[in-house]
mmCIF file of C-alpha atoms and ligand atoms in Angstrom:
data_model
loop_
_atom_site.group_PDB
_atom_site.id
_atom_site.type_symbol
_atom_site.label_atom_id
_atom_site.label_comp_id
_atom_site.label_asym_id
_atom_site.label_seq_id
_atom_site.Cartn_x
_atom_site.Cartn_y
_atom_site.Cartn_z
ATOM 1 C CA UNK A 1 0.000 0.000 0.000
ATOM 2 C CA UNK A 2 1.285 3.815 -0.678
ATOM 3 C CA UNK A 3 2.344 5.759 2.367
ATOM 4 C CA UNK A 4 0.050 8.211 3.068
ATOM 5 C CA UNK A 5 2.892 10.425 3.510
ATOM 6 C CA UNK A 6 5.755 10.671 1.270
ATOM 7 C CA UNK A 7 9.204 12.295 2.961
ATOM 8 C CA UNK A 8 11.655 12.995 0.403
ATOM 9 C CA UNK A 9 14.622 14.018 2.120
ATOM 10 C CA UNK A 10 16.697 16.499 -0.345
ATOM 11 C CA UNK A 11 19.785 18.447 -0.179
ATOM 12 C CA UNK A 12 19.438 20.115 3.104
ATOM 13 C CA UNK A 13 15.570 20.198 3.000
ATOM 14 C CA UNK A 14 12.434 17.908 3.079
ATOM 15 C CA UNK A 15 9.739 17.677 0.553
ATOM 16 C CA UNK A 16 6.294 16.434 2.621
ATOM 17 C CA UNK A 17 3.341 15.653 0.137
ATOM 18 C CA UNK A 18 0.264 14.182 1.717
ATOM 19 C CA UNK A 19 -0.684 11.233 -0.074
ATOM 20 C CA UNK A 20 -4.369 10.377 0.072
ATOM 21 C CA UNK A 21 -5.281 11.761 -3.767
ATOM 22 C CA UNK A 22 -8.155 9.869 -3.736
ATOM 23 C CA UNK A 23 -9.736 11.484 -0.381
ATOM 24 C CA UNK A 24 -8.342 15.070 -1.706
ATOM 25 C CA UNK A 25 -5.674 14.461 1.237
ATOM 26 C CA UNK A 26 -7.812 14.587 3.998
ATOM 27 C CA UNK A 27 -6.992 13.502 6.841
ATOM 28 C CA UNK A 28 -7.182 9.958 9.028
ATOM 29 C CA UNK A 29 -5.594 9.134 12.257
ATOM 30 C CA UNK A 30 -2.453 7.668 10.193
ATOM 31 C CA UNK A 31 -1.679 10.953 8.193
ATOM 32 C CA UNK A 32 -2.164 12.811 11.114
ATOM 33 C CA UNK A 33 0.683 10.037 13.132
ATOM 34 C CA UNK A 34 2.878 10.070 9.817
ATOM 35 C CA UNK A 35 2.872 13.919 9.557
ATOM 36 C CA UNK A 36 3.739 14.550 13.148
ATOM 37 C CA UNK A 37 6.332 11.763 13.472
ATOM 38 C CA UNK A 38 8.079 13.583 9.851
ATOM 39 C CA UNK A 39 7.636 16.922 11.456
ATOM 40 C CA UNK A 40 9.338 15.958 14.700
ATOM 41 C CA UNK A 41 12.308 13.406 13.037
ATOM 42 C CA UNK A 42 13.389 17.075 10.914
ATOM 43 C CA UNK A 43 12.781 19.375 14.362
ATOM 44 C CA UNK A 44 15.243 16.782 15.441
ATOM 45 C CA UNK A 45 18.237 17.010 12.567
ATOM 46 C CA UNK A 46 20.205 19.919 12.632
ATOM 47 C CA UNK A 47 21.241 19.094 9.211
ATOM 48 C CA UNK A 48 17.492 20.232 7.762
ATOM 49 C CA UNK A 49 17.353 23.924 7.272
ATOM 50 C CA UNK A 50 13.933 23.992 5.433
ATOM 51 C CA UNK A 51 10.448 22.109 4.656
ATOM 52 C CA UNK A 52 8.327 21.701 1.302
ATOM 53 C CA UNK A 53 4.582 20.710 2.306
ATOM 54 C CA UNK A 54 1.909 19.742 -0.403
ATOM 55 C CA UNK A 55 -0.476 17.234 -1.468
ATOM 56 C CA UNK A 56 -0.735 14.559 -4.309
ATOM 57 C CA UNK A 57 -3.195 14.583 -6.880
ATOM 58 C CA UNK A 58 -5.611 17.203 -8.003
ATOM 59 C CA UNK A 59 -6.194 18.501 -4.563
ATOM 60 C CA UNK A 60 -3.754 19.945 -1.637
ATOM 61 C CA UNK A 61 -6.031 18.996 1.200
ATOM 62 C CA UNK A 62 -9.585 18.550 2.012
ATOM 63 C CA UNK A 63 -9.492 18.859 5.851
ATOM 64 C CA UNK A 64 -10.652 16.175 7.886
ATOM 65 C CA UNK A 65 -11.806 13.070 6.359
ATOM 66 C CA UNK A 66 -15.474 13.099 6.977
ATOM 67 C CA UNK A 67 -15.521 9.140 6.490
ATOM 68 C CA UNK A 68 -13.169 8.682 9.250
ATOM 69 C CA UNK A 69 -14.427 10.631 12.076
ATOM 70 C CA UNK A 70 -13.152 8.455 15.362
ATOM 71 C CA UNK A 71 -16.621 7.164 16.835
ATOM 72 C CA UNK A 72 -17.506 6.277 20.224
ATOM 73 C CA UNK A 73 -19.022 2.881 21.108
ATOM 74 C CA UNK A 74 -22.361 4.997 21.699
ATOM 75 C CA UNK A 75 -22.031 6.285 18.095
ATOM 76 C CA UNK A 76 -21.521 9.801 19.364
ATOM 77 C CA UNK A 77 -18.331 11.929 18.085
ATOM 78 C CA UNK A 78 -16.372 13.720 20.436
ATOM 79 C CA UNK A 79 -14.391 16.159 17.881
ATOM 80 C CA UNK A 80 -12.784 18.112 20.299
ATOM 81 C CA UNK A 81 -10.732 15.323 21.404
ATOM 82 C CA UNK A 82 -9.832 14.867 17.587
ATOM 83 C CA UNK A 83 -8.928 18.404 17.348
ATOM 84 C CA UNK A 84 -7.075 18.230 20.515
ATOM 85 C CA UNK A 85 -5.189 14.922 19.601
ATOM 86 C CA UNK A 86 -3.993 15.756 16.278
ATOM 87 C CA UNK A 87 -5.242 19.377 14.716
ATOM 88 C CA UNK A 88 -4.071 21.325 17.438
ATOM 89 C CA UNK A 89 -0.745 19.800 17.927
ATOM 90 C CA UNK A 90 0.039 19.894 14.264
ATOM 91 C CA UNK A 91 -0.409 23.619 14.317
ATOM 92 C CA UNK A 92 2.007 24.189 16.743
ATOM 93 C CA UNK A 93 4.422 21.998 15.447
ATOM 94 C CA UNK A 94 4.260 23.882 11.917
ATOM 95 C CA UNK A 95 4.376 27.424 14.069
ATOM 96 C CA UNK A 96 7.150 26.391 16.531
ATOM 97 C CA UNK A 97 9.193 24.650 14.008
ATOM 98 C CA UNK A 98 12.497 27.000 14.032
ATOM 99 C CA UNK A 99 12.835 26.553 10.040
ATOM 100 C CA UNK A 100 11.235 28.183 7.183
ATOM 101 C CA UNK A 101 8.052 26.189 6.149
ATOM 102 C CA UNK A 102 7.019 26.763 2.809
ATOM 103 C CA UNK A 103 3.080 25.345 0.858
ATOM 104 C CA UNK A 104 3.110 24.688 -2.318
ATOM 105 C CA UNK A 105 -1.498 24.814 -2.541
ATOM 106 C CA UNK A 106 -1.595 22.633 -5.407
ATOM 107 C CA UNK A 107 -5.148 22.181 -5.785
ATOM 108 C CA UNK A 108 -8.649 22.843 -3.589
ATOM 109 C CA UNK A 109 -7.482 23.357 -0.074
ATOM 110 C CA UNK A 110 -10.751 22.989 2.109
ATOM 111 C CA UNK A 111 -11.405 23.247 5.914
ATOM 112 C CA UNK A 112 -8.180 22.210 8.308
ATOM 113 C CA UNK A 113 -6.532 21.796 5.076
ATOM 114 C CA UNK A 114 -6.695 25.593 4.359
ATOM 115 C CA UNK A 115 -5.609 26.430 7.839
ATOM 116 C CA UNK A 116 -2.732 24.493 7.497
ATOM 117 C CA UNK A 117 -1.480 25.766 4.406
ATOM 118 C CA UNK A 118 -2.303 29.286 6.191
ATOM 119 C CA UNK A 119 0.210 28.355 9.413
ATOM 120 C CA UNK A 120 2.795 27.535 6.855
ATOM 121 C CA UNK A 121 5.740 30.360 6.230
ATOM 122 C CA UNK A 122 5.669 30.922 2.816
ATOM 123 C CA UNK A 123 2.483 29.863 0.928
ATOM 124 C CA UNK A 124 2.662 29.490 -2.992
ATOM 125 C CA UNK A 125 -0.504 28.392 -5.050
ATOM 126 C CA UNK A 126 -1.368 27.021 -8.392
ATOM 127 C CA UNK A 127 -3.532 29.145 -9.736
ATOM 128 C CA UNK A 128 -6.518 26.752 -10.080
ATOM 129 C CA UNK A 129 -6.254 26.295 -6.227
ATOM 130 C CA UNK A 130 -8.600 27.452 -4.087
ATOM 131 C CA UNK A 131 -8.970 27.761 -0.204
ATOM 132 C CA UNK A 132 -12.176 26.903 1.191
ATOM 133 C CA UNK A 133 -13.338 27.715 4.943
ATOM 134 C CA UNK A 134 -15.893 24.710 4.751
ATOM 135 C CA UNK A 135 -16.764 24.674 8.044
ATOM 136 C CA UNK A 136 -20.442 26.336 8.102
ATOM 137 C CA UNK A 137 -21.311 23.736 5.285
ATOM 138 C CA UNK A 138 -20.893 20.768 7.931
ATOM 139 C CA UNK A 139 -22.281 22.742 11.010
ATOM 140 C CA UNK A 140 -18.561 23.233 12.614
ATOM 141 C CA UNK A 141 -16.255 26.205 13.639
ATOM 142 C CA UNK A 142 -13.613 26.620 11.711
ATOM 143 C CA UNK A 143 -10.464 25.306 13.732
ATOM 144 C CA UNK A 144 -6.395 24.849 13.216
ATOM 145 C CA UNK A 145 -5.960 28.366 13.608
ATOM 146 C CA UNK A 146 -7.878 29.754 11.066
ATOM 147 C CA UNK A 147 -9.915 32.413 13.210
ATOM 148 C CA UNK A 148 -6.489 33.264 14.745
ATOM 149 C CA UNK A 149 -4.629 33.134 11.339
ATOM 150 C CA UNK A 150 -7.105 34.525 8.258
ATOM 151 C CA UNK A 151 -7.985 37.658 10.253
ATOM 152 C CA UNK A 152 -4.522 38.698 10.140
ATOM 153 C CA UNK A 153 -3.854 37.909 6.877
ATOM 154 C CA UNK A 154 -7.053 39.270 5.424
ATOM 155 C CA UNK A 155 -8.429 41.195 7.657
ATOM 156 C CA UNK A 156 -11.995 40.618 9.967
ATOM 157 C CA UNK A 157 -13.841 41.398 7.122
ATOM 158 C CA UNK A 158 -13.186 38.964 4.843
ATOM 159 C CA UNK A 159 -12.127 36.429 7.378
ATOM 160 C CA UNK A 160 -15.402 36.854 8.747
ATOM 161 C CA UNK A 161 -17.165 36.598 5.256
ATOM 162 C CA UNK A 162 -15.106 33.504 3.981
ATOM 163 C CA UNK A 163 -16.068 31.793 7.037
ATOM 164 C CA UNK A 164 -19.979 32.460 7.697
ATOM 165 C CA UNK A 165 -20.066 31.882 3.994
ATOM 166 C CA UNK A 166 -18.092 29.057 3.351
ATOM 167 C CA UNK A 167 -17.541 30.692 -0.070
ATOM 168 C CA UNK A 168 -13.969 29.651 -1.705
ATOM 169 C CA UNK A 169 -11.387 32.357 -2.078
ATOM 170 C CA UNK A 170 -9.232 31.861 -5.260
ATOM 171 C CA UNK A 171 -6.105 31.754 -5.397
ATOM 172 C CA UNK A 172 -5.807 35.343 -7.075
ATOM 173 C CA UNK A 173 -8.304 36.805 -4.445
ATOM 174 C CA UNK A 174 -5.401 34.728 -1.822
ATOM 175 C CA UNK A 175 -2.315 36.930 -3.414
ATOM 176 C CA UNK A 176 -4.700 40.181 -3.411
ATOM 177 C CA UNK A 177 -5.368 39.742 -0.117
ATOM 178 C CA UNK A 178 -2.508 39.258 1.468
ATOM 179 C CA UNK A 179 -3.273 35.492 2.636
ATOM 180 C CA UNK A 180 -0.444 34.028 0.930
ATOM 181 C CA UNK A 181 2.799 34.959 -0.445
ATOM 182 C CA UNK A 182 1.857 34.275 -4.752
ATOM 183 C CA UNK A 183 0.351 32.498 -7.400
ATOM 184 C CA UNK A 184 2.029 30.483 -9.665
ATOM 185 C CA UNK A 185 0.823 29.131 -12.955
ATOM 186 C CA UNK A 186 -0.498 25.693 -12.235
ATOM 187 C CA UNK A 187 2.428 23.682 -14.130
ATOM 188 C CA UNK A 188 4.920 25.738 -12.763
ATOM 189 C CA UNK A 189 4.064 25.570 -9.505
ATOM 190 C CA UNK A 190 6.188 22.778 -7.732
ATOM 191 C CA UNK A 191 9.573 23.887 -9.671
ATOM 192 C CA UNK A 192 9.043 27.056 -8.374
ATOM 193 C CA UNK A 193 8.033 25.890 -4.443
ATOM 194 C CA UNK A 194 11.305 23.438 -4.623
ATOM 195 C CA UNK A 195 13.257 26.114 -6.249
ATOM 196 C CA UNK A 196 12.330 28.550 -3.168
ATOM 197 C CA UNK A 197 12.884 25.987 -0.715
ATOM 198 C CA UNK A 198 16.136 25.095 -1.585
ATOM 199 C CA UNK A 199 17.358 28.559 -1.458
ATOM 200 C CA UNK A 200 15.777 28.359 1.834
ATOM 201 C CA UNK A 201 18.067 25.798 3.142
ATOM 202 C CA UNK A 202 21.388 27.715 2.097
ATOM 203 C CA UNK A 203 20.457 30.626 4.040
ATOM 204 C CA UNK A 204 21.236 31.731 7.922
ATOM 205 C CA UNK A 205 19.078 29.289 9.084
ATOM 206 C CA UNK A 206 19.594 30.186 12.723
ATOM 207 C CA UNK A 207 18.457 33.799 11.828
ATOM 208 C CA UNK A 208 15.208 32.579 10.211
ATOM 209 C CA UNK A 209 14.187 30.943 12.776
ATOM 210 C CA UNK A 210 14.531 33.974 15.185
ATOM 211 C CA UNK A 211 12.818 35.621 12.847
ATOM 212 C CA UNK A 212 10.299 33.441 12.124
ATOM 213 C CA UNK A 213 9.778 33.451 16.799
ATOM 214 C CA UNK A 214 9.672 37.180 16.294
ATOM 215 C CA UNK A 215 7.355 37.618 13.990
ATOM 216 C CA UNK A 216 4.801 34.463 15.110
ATOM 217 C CA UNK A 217 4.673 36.816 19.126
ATOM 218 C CA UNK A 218 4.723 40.282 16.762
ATOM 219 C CA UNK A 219 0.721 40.250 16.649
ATOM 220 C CA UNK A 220 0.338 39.475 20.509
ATOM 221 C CA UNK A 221 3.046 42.077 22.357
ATOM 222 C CA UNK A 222 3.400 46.081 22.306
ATOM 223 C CA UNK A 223 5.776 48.001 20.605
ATOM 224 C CA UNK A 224 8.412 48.173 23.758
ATOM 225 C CA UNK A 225 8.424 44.522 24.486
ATOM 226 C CA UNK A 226 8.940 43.484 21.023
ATOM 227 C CA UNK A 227 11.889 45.935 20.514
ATOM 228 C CA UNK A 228 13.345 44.281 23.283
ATOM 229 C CA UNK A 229 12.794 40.816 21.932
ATOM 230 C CA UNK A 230 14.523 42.449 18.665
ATOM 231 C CA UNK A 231 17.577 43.371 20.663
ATOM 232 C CA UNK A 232 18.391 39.871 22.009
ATOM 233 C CA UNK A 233 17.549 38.682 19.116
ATOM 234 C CA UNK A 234 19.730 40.257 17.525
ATOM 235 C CA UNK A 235 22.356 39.910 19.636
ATOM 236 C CA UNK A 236 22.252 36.282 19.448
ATOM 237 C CA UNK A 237 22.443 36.330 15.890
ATOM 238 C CA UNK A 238 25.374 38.132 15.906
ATOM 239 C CA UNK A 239 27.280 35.887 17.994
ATOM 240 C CA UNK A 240 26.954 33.283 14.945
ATOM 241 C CA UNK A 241 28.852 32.034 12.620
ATOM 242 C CA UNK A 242 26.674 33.173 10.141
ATOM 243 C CA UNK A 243 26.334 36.666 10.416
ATOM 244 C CA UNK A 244 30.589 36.773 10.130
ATOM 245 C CA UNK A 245 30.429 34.563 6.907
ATOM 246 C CA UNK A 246 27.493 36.983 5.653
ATOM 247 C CA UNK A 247 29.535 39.987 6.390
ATOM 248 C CA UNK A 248 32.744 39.022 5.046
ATOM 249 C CA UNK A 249 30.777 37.901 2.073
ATOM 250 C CA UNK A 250 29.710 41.048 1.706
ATOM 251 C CA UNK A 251 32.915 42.712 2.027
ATOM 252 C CA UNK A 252 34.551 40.440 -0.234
ATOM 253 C CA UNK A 253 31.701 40.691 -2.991
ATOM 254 C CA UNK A 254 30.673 36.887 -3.263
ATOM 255 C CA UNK A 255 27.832 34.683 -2.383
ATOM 256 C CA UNK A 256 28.004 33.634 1.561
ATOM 257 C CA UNK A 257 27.928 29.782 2.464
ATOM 258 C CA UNK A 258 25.959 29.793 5.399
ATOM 259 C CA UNK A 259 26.600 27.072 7.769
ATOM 260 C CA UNK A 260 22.595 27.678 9.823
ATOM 261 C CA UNK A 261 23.596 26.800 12.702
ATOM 262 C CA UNK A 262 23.855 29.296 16.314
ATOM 263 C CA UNK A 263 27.278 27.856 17.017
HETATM 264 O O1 T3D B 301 -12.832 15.534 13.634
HETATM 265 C C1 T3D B 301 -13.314 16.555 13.144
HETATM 266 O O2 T3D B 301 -14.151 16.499 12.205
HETATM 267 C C2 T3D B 301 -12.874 17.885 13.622
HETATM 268 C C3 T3D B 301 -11.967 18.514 12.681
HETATM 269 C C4 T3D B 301 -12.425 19.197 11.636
HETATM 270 C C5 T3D B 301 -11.509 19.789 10.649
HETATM 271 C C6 T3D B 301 -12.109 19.918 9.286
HETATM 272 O O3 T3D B 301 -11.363 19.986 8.357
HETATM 273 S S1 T3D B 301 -13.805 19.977 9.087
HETATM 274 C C7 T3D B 301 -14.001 20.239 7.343
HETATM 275 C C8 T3D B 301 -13.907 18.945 6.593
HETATM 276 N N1 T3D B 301 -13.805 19.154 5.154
HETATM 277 C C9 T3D B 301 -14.831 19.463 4.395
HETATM 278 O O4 T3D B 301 -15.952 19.673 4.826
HETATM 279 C C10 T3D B 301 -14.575 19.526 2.906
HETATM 280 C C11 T3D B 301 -15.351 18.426 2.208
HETATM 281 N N2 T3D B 301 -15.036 18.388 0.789
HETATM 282 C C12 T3D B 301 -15.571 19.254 -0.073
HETATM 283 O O5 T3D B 301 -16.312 20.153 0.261
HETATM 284 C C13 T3D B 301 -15.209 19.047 -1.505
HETATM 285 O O6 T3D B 301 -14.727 17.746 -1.680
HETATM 286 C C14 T3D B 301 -14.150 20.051 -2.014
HETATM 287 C C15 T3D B 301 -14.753 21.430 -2.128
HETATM 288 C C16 T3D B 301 -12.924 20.064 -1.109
HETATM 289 C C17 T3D B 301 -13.671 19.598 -3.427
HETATM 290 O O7 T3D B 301 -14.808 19.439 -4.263
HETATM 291 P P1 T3D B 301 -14.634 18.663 -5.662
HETATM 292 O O8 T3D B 301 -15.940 18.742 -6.351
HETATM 293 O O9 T3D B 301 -13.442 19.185 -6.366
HETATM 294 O O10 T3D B 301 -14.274 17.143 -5.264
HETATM 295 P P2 T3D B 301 -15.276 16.042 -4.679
HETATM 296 O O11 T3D B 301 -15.872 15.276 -5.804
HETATM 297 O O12 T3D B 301 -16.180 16.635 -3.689
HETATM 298 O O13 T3D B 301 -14.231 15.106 -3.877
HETATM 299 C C18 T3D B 301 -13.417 14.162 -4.559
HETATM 300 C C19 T3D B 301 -13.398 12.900 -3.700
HETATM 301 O O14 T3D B 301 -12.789 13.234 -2.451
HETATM 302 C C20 T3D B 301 -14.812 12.434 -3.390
HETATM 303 O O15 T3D B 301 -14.768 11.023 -3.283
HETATM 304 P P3 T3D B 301 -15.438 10.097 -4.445
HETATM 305 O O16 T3D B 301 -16.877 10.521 -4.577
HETATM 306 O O17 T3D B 301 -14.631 10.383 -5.685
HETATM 307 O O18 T3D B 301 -15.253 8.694 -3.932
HETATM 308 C C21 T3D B 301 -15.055 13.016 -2.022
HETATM 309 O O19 T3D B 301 -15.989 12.288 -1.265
HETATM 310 C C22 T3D B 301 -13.681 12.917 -1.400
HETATM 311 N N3 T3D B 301 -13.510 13.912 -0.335
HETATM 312 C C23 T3D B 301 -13.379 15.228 -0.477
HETATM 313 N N4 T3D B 301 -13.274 15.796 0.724
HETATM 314 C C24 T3D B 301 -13.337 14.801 1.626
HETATM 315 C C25 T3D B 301 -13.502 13.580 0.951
HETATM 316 N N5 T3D B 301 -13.607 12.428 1.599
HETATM 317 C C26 T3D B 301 -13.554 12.460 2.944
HETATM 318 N N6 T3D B 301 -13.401 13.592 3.649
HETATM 319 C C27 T3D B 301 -13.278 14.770 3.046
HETATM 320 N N7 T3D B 301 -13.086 15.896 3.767
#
């Protein structure tokens, strides 16, 4: 049988594509074990400096799979304890994960599966995809983030909208907006997100991942506090080997070879 996840370890990065084409990706109890065990195996290995998550098929991911809702022996569904488990976790891992995370939205990305892609770094989509806050069609809220995550991105307006409405938001209206980073014509799409992500995993990796704390507390903190974060920081930062390769590369006028790590 296929895995339902497929890690292809590359040159200083790892490609993650969610492998249930047939179920649009959604997922089951194993996806949500196989993504979490591959998300905590490269949190582990200093020698991955950046992650490439999409989906197989036609679609990037269609949330939870409504055929495989864990039931109790009384028939009754206790979805907070699946959201709990597995959603809620996963979120965190993808927003505590001290690398750059980039989506490549290959196709319809519906429900949890468009608040992932949303709580990834860098989001790219084909420009067929398109996100889907399907939540009010089932009777649920929408969860993994997403009414932490789209307001900031969009604004309460739309967020709002897009979620009472459960109306899909191209991937166009996604770039206009300000939900993800650009749109990519739909063939060119995966070249382009494994392009980007190996770029990723050249640069100061140790420094994007500051960044990337910085910015995930930005939204939460005042002004003072966060200039304060800034300043240690930054001071750790320049206490790496990195920032004296990046300088003398400067100096020197060549490309730098970034090691990533703090030490
Ligand atoms: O435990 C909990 O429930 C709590 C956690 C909740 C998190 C959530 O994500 S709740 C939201 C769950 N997701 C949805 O409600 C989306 C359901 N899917 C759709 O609305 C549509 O499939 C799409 C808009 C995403 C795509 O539409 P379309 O027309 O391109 O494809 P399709 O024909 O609907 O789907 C293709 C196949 O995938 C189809 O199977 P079939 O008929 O070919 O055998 C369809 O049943 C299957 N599929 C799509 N989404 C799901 C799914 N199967 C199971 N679960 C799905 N979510």
């Amino acid at each position: 049988m296929e895995p339902v996840l497929l890690v292809d370890a590359r040159d200083g990065w790892v490609k993650l594509t969610l492998n249930r084409p047939t179920r649009l990706n959604s997922f089951d109890e194993a996806l949500h074990v196989a993504l979490a065990e591959a998300l905590d195996a490269i949190a582990a290995n200093d020698a991955v400096r950046a992650v490439l998550l999409t989906g197989a098929g036609r679609g990037f991911c269609a949330g939870q799979d409504l055929s495989a809702v864990p039931t109790a022996s009384d028939g009754s569904h206790d979805l907070g304890a699946v959201v709990k488990r597995y959603y809620n976790p996963l979120i965190l891992r993808l927003h505590r994960l001290q690398l750059p995370v980039v989506c490549a939205v290959n196709g319809v990305a519906a429900g949890a599966g468009a608040n992932i892609a949303f709580a990834c770094d860098i989001v790219l989509a084909a420009r067929s995809a398109k996100f889907i806050q399907a939540f009010a069609k089932i009777g649920l809220v929408p969860d993994s983030g997403g009414t932490w995550t789209l307001p900031r991105l969009v604004g309460d307006a739309r967020a709002r909208a897009l979620m009472m409405l459960g109306e899909p938001m191209t991937a166009e209206q996604a770039e206009a907006w300000g939900a993800i980073w650009k749109v990519c014509d739909d063939d060119a799409l995966m070249a382009e997100a494994e392009r980007l992500t190996a770029h990723l995993a050249t640069q100061p990796t140790f420094a994007l991942g500051q960044t990337k704390l910085l910015l995930n507390g930005s939204s939460t903190t005042d002004l003072a506090r966060q200039l304060d974060r800034e300043l240690d920081y930054q001071r750790a930062c320049g206490a790496t080997p990195d920032y004296t390769e990046g300088v003398a590369a400067f100096t020197e006028k060549r490309t730098p070879r970034f090691t990533g790590r703090a030490k």
